[in-house]
Short mmCIF file of C-alpha atoms and ligand atoms in Angstrom, two decimals:
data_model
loop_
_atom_site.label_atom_id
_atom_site.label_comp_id
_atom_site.label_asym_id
_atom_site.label_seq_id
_atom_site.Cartn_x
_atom_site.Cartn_y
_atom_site.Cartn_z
CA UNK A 1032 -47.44 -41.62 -29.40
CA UNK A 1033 -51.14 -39.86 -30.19
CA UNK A 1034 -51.05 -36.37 -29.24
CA UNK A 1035 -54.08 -35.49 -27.11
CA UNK A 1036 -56.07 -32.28 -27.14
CA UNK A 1037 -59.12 -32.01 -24.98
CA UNK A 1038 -62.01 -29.71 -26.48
CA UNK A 1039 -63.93 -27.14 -24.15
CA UNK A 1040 -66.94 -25.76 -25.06
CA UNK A 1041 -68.47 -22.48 -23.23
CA UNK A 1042 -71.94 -23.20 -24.37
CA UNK A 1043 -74.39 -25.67 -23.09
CA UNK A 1044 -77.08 -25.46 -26.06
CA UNK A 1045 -77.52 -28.55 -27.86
CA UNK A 1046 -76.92 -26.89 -31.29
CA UNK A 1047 -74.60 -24.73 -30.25
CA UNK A 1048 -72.19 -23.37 -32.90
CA UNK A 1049 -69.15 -23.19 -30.57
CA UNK A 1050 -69.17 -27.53 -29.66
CA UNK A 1051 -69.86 -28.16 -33.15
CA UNK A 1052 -66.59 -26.18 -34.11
CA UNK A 1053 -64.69 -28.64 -31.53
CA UNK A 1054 -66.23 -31.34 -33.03
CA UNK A 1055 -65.49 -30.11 -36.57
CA UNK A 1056 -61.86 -29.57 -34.95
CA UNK A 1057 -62.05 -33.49 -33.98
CA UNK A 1058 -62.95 -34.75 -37.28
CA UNK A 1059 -59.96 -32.82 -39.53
CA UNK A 1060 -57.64 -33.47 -37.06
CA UNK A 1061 -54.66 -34.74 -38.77
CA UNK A 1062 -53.56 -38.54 -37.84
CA UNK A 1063 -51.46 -39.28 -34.59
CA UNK A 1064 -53.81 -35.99 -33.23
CA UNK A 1065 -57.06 -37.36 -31.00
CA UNK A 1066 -59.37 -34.19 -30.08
CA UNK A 1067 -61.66 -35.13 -27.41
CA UNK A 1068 -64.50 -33.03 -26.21
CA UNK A 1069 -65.48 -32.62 -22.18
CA UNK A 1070 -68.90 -33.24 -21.37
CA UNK A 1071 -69.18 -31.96 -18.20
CA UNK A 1072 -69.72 -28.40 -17.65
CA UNK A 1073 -72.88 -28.82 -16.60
CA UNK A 1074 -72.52 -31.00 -13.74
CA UNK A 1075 -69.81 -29.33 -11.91
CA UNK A 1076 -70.36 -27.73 -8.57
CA UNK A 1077 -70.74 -24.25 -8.72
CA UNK A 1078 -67.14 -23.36 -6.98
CA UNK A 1079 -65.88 -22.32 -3.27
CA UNK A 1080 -63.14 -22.53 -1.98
CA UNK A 1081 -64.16 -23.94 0.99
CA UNK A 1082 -65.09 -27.18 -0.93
CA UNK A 1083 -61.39 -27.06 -2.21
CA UNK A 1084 -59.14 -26.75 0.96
CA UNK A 1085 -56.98 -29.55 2.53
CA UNK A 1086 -59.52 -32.38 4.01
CA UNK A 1087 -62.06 -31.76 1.50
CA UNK A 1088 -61.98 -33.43 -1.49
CA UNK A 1089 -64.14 -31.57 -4.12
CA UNK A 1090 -66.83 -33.32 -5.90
CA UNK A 1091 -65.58 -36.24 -8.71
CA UNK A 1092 -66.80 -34.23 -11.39
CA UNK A 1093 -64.01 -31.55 -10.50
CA UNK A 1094 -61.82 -34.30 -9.95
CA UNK A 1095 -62.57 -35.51 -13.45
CA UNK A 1096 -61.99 -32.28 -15.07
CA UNK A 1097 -58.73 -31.96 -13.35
CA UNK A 1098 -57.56 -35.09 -14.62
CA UNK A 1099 -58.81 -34.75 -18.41
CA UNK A 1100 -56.55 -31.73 -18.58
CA UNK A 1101 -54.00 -33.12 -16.65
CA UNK A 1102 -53.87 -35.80 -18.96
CA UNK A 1103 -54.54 -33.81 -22.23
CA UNK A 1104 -51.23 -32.64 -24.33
CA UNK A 1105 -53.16 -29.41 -25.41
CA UNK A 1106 -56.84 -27.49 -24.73
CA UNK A 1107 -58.88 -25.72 -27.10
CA UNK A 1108 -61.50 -23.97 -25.74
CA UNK A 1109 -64.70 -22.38 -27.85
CA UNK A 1110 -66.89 -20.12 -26.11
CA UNK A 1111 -69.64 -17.92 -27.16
CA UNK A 1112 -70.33 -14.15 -25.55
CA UNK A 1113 -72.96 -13.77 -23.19
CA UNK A 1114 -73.14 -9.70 -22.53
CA UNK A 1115 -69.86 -9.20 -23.32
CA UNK A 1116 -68.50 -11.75 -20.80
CA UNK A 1117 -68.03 -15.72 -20.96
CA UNK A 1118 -70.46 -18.03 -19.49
CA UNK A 1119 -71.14 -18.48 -16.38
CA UNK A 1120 -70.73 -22.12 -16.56
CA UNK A 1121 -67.63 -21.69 -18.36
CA UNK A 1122 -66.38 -19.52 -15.68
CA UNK A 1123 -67.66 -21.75 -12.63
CA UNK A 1124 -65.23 -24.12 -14.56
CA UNK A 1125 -62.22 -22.23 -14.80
CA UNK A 1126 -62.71 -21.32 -10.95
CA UNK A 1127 -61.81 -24.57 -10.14
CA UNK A 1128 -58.93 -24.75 -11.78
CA UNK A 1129 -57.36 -21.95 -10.51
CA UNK A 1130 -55.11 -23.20 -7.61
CA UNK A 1131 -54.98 -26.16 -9.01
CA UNK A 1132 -52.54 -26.08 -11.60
CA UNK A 1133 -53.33 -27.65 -14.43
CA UNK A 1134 -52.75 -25.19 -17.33
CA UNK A 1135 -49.86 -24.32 -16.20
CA UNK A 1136 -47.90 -24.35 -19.65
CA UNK A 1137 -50.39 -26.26 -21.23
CA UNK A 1138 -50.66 -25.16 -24.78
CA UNK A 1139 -53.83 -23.81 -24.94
CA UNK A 1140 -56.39 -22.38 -28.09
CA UNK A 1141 -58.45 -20.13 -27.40
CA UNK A 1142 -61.60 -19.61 -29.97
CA UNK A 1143 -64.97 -17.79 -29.73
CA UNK A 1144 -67.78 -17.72 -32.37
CA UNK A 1145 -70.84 -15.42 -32.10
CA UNK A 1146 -73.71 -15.01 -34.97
CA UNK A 1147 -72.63 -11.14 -34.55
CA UNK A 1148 -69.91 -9.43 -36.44
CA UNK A 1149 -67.70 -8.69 -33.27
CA UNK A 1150 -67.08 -12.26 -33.09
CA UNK A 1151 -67.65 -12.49 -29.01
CA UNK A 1152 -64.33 -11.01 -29.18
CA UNK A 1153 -64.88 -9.08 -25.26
CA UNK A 1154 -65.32 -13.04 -24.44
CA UNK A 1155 -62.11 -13.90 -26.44
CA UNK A 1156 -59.92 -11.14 -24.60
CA UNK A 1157 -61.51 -12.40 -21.08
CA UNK A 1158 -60.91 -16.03 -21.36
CA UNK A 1159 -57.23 -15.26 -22.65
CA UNK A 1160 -56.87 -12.89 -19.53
CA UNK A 1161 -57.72 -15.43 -17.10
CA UNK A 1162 -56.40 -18.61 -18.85
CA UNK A 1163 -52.88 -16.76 -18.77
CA UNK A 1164 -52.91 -15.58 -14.97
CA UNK A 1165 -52.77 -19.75 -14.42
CA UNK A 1166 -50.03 -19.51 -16.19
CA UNK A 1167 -51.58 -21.21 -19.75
CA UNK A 1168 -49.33 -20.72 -23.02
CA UNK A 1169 -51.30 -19.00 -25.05
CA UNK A 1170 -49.43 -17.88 -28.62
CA UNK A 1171 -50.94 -16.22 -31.07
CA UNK A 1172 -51.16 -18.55 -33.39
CA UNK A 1173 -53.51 -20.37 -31.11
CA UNK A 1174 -56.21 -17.44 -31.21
CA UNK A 1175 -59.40 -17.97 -32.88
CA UNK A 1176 -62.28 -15.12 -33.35
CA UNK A 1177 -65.16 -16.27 -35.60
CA UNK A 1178 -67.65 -13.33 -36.71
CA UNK A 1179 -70.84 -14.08 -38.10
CA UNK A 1180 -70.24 -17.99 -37.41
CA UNK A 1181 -74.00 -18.93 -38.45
CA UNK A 1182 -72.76 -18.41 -42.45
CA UNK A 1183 -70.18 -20.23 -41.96
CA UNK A 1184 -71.61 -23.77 -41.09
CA UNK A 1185 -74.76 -25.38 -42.07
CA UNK A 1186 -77.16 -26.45 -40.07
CA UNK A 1187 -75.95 -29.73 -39.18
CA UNK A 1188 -72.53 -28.01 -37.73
CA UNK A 1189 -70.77 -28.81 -40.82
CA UNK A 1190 -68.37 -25.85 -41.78
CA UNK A 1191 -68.98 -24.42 -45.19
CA UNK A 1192 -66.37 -21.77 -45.15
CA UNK A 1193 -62.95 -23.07 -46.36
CA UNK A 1194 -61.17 -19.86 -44.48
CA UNK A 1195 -62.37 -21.01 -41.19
CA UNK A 1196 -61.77 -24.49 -42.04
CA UNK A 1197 -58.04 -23.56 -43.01
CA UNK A 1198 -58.08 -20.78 -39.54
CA UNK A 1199 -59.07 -24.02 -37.38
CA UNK A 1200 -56.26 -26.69 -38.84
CA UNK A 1201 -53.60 -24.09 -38.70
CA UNK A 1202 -54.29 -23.16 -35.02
CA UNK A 1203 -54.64 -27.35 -34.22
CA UNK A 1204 -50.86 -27.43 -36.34
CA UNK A 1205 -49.53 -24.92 -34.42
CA UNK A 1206 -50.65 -26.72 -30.81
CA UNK A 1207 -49.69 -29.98 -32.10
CA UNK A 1208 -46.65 -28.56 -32.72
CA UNK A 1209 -45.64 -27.33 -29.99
CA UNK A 1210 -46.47 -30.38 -27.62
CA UNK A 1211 -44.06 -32.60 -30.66
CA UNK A 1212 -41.63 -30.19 -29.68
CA UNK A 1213 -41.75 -29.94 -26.13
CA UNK A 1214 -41.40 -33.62 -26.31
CA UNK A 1215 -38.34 -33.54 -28.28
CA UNK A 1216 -36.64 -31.30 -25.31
C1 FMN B 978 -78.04 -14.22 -22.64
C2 FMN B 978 -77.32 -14.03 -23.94
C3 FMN B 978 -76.40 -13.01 -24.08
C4 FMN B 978 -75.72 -12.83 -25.27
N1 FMN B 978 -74.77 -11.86 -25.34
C5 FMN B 978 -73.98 -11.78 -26.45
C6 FMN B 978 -72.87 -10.88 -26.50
O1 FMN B 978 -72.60 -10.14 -25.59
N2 FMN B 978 -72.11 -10.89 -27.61
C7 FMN B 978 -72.35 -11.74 -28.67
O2 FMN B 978 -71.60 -11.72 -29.63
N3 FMN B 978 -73.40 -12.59 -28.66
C8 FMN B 978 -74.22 -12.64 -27.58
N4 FMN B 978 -75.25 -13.54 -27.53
C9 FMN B 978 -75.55 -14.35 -28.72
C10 FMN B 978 -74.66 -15.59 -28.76
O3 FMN B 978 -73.46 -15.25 -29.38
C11 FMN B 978 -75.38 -16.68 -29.58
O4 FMN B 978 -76.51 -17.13 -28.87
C12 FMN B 978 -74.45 -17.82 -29.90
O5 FMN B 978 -75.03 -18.64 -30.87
C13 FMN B 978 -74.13 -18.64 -28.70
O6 FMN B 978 -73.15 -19.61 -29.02
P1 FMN B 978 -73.53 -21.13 -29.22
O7 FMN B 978 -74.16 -21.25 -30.59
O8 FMN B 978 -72.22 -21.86 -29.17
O9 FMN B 978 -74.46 -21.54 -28.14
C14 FMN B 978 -75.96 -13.71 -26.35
C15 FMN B 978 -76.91 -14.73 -26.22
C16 FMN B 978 -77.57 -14.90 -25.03
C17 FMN B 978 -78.55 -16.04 -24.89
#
């Protein structure tokens, strides 16, 4: 059976450098691996959690995201740095999947790019903080921090460095992995 791995992107810009490396992700993954990318960070809620108590059903957007990661094997997540934090939007998102329990021991990447030489990597450490307080397995062989990301892929999101090209496969191998071998137990 395909695995599935369901692609998370921090940023909402239409060029942004962090969706086209999941979508970059989605075209070399290898066969029998489907990446899919979420769409909609933008049209969640913003979160409270007295829209998520017992009688009220959050919005179907929430619901939505709930069930994409439910139903994904693996997430990889790429998120720019936005003073020294992640996105609001990205956060916002997370929020509601705190209680709910989703990533919990869902094999999860973590990546940030940033046109800077630091690589967003305050971002990186935050997102890995609160990804693993819900419990997400997070090894390090599914870390990702890109420096200087803008000469590394063209301006049609096409990656032109073969070192981040080889850094992205081996951290989708090493997910991929572990779901084929969770399965196996
Ligand atoms: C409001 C704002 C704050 C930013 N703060 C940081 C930062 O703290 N660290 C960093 O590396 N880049 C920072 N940047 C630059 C982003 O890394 C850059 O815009 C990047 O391309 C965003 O990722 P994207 O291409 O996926 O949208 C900031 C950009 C904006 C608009």
């Amino acid at each position: 059976m395909a695995i599935s791995i369901l692609g998370i992107s921090g940023s909402l810009r239409s060029s942004s450098s962090n969706t086209a490396l999941l979508r970059a992700c989605a075209a070399m993954a290898p066969a029998g691996v489907k990446i899919t990318i979420y769409e909609g960070l933008d049209k969640l809620p913003y979160f409270s959690p007295e829209l998520d108590t017992e009688g009220s059903s959050p919005a179907d957007t929430v619901l939505s995201l709930r069930n994409q990661i439910r139903a994904a094997d693996a997430v990889i997540f790429s998120t720019p740095e936005y003073a020294f934090g992640i996105p609001g939007v990205l956060k916002n998102a997370l929020d509601w999947l705190v209680s709910s329990g989703e990533f919990t021991h869902k094999p999860t990447g973590v990546i940030s790019a940033s046109p800077l030489a630091t690589g967003g990597d305050k971002a990186h450490a935050s997102l890995v903080q609160t990804l693993r307080v819900m419990t997400a397995d997070i090894q390090e062989e599914y870390k990702l921090i890109i420096p200087v990301v803008r000469t590394k892929m063209d301006q049609n999101g096409n990656i032109t460095n073969p070192e981040l090209e080889r850094s992205l496969l081996a951290l989708i191998n090493h997910l991929t992995a572990k779901v084929s071998n969770a399965d196996l137990h």
